[in-house]
Coordinates of C-alpha atoms in Angstrom, one line a residue:
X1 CA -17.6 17.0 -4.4
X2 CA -15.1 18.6 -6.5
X3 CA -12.0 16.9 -8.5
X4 CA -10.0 17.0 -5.5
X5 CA -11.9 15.5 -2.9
X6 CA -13.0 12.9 -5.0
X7 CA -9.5 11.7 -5.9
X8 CA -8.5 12.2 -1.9
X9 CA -11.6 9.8 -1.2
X10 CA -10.8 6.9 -3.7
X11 CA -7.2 7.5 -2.5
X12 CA -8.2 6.6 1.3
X13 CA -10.7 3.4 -0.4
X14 CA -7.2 2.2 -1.8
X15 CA -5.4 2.3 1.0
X16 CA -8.4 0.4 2.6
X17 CA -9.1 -1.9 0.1
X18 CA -5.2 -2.8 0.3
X19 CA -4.8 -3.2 3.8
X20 CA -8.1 -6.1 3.0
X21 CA -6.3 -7.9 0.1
X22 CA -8.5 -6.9 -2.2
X23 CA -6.5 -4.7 -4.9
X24 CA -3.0 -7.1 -4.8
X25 CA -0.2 -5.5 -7.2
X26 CA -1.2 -3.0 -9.4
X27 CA -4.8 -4.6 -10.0
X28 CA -8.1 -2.4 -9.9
X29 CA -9.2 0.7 -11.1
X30 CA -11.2 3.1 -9.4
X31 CA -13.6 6.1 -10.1
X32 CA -15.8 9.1 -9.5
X33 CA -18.5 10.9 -11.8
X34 CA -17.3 14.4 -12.0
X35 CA -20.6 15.7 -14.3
X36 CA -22.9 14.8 -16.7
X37 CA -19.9 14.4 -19.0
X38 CA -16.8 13.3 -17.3
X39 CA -15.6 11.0 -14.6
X40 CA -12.2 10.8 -12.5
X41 CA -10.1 7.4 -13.3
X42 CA -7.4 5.9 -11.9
X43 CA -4.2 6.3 -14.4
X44 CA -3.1 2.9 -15.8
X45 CA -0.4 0.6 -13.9
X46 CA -1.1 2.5 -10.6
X47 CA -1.0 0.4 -7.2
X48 CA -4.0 0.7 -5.9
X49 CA -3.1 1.0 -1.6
X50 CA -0.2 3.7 -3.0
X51 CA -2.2 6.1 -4.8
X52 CA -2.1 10.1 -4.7
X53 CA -4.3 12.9 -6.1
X54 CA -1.8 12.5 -8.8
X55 CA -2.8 9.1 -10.0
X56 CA -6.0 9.8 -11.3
X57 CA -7.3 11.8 -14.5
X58 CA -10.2 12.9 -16.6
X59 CA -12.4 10.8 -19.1
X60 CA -15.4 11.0 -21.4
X61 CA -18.0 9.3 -19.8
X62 CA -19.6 9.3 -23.7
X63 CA -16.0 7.9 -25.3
X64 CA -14.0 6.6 -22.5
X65 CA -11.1 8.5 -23.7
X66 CA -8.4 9.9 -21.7
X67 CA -9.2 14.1 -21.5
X68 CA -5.4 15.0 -20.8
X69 CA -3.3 14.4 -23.1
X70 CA -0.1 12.3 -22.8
X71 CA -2.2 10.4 -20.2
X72 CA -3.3 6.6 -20.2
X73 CA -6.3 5.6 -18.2
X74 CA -7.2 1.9 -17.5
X75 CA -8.0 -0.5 -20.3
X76 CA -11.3 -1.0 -18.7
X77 CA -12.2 2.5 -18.8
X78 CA -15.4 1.4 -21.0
X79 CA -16.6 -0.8 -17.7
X80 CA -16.6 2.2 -15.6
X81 CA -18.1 5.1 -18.1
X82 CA -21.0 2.8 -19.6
X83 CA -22.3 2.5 -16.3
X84 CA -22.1 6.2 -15.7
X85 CA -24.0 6.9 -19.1
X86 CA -26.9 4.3 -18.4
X87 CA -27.3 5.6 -14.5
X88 CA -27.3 9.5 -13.6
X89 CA -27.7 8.3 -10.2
X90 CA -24.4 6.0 -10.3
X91 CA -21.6 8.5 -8.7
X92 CA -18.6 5.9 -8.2
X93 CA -17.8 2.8 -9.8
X94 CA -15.4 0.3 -7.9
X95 CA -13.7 -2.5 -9.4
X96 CA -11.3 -5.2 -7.2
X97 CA -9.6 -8.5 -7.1
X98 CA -10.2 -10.0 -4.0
X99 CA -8.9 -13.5 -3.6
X100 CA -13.1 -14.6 -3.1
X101 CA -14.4 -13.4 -5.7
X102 CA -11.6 -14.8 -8.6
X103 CA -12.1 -17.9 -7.5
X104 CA -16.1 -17.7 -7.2
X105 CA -15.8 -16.5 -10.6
X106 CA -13.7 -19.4 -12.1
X107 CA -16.6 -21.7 -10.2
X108 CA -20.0 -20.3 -11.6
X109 CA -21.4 -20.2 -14.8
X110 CA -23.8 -17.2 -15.4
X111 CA -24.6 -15.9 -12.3
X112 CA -24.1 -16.0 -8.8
X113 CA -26.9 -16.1 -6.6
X114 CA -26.2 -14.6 -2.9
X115 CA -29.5 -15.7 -0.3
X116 CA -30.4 -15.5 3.2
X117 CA -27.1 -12.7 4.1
X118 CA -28.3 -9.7 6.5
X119 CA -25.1 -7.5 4.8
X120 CA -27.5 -7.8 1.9
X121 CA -29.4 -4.6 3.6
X122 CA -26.1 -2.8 2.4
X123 CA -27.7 -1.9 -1.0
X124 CA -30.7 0.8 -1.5
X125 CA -33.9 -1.1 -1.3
X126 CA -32.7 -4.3 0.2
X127 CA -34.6 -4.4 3.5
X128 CA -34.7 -8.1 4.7
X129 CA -32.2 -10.5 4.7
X130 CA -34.8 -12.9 2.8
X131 CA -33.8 -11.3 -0.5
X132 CA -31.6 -12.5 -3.4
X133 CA -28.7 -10.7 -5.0
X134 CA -28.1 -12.1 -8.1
X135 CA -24.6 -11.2 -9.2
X136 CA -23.7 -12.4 -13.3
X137 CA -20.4 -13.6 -14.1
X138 CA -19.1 -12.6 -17.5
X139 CA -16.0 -14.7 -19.3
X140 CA -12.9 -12.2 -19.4
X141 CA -12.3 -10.5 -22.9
X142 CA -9.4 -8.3 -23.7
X143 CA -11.6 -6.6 -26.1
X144 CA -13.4 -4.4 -23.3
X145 CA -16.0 -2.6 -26.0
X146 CA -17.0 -6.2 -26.7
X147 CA -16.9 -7.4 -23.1
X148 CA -18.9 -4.0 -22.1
X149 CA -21.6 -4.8 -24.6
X150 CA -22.1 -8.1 -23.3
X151 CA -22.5 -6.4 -19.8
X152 CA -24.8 -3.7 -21.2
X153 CA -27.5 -6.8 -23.2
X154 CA -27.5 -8.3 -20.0
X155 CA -28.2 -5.4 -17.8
X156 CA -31.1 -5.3 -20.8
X157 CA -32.4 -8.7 -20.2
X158 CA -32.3 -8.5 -16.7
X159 CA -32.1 -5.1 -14.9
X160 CA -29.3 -3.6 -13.2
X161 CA -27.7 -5.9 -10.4
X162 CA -25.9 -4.2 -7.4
X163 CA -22.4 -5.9 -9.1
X164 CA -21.0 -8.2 -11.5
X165 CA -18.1 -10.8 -11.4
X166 CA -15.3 -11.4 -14.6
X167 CA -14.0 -14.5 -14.5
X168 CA -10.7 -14.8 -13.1
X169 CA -10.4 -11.0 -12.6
X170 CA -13.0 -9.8 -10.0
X171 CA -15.5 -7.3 -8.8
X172 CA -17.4 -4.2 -10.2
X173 CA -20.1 -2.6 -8.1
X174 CA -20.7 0.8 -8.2
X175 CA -22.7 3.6 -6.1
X176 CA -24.2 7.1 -5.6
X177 CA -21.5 8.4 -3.6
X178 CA -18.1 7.3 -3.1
X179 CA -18.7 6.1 0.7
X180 CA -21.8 4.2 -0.6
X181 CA -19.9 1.9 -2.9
X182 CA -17.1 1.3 -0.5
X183 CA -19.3 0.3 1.3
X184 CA -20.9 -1.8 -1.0
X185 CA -17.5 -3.8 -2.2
X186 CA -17.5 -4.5 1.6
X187 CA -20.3 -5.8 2.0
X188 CA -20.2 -7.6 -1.0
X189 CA -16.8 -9.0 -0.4
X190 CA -17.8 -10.3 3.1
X191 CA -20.6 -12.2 1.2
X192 CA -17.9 -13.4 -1.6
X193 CA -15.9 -14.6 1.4
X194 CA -18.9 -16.5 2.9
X195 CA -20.2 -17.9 0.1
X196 CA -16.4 -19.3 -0.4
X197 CA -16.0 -20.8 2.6
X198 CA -19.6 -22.3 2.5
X199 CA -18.4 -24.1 -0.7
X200 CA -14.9 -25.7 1.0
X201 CA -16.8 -26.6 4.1
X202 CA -20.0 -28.0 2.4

């Protein structure tokens, strides 16, 4: 896809994600692999359900640093662009702050373990409902290089899981395409939702 249709797609998962509760106030940050070297990110402070082709703008996927100048990506640039430097194959990485998922995150310690869904078929290579996605939780850092290297060691120990959790803050999962991922937060935040509810009823 080129630059604009990319931004015109995560503009249209906004408006989605919004119209779910998932990206409340100016939350979130979106974005798209453009090339080898460079990925389209949501500009900083940007409400997520109100977005335009003109609220997104060009990073190094090797530094994370903004590519136009006088322009301020998000803070967690380094969450999106490590994951686009360890994984050709990830195209889109999708970050939001669903009501389920903040509160899972403030309720389990190291990882999440999501058994016995169907939506779990969402994700490449999932094929029965008997499998188990196992989703980390990371405590929240303001110092993102030091929070994304904590992401990266585990991803070391343990392979690369279909999403992570930040305490308090929400969800990352990521994609080959644009449409894969959204579809991915949704099936992920139906889980979230599930898994919630399980907890208040159980």
């Amino acid at each position: 896809m080129m630059q604009t249709e990319l931004a015109n797609a995560l503009v249209e998962a906004g408006r989605f994600f919004f119209s779910r509760g998932w990206v409340p106030a100016t939350s979130s940050n979106f974005s798209a692999r453009l090339d080898d070297e460079r990925a389209l990110l949501t500009v900083s402070g940007r409400h997520k359900g109100r977005l335009s082709s003109d609220d997104f703008l060009r990073v190094s996927i090797e530094s994370g640093f903004s590519l136009e100048v006088g322009r301020r990506p998000s803070a967690e640039t380094l969450l999106h662009t490590q994951l686009y430097a360890r994984e050709p194959a990830i195209g889109c990485v999708l970050h939001t702050h669903s009501m389920p998922a903040t509160v899972l995150s403030r309720l389990t310690e190291g990882a999440l373990a999501l058994e016995g869904y169907e939506l779990a078929k969402a994700f490449p290579g999932v094929s029965t409902h008997e499998s188990t996605l196992t989703i980390p939780v990371f405590a929240n850092d303001q110092d993102i290089p030091r929070l994304a290297a904590e992401v990266d060691a585990w991803i070391n120990r343990h392979g690369m899981p279909v999403g992570y959790l930040i305490e308090g803050h929400g969800l990352y999962t990521w994609g080959a395409t644009v449409d894969d991922t959204v579809r991915h937060v949704e099936a992920l935040e139906f889980m979230l939702e599930c898994e919630l509810w399980l907890r208040r009823v159980g």
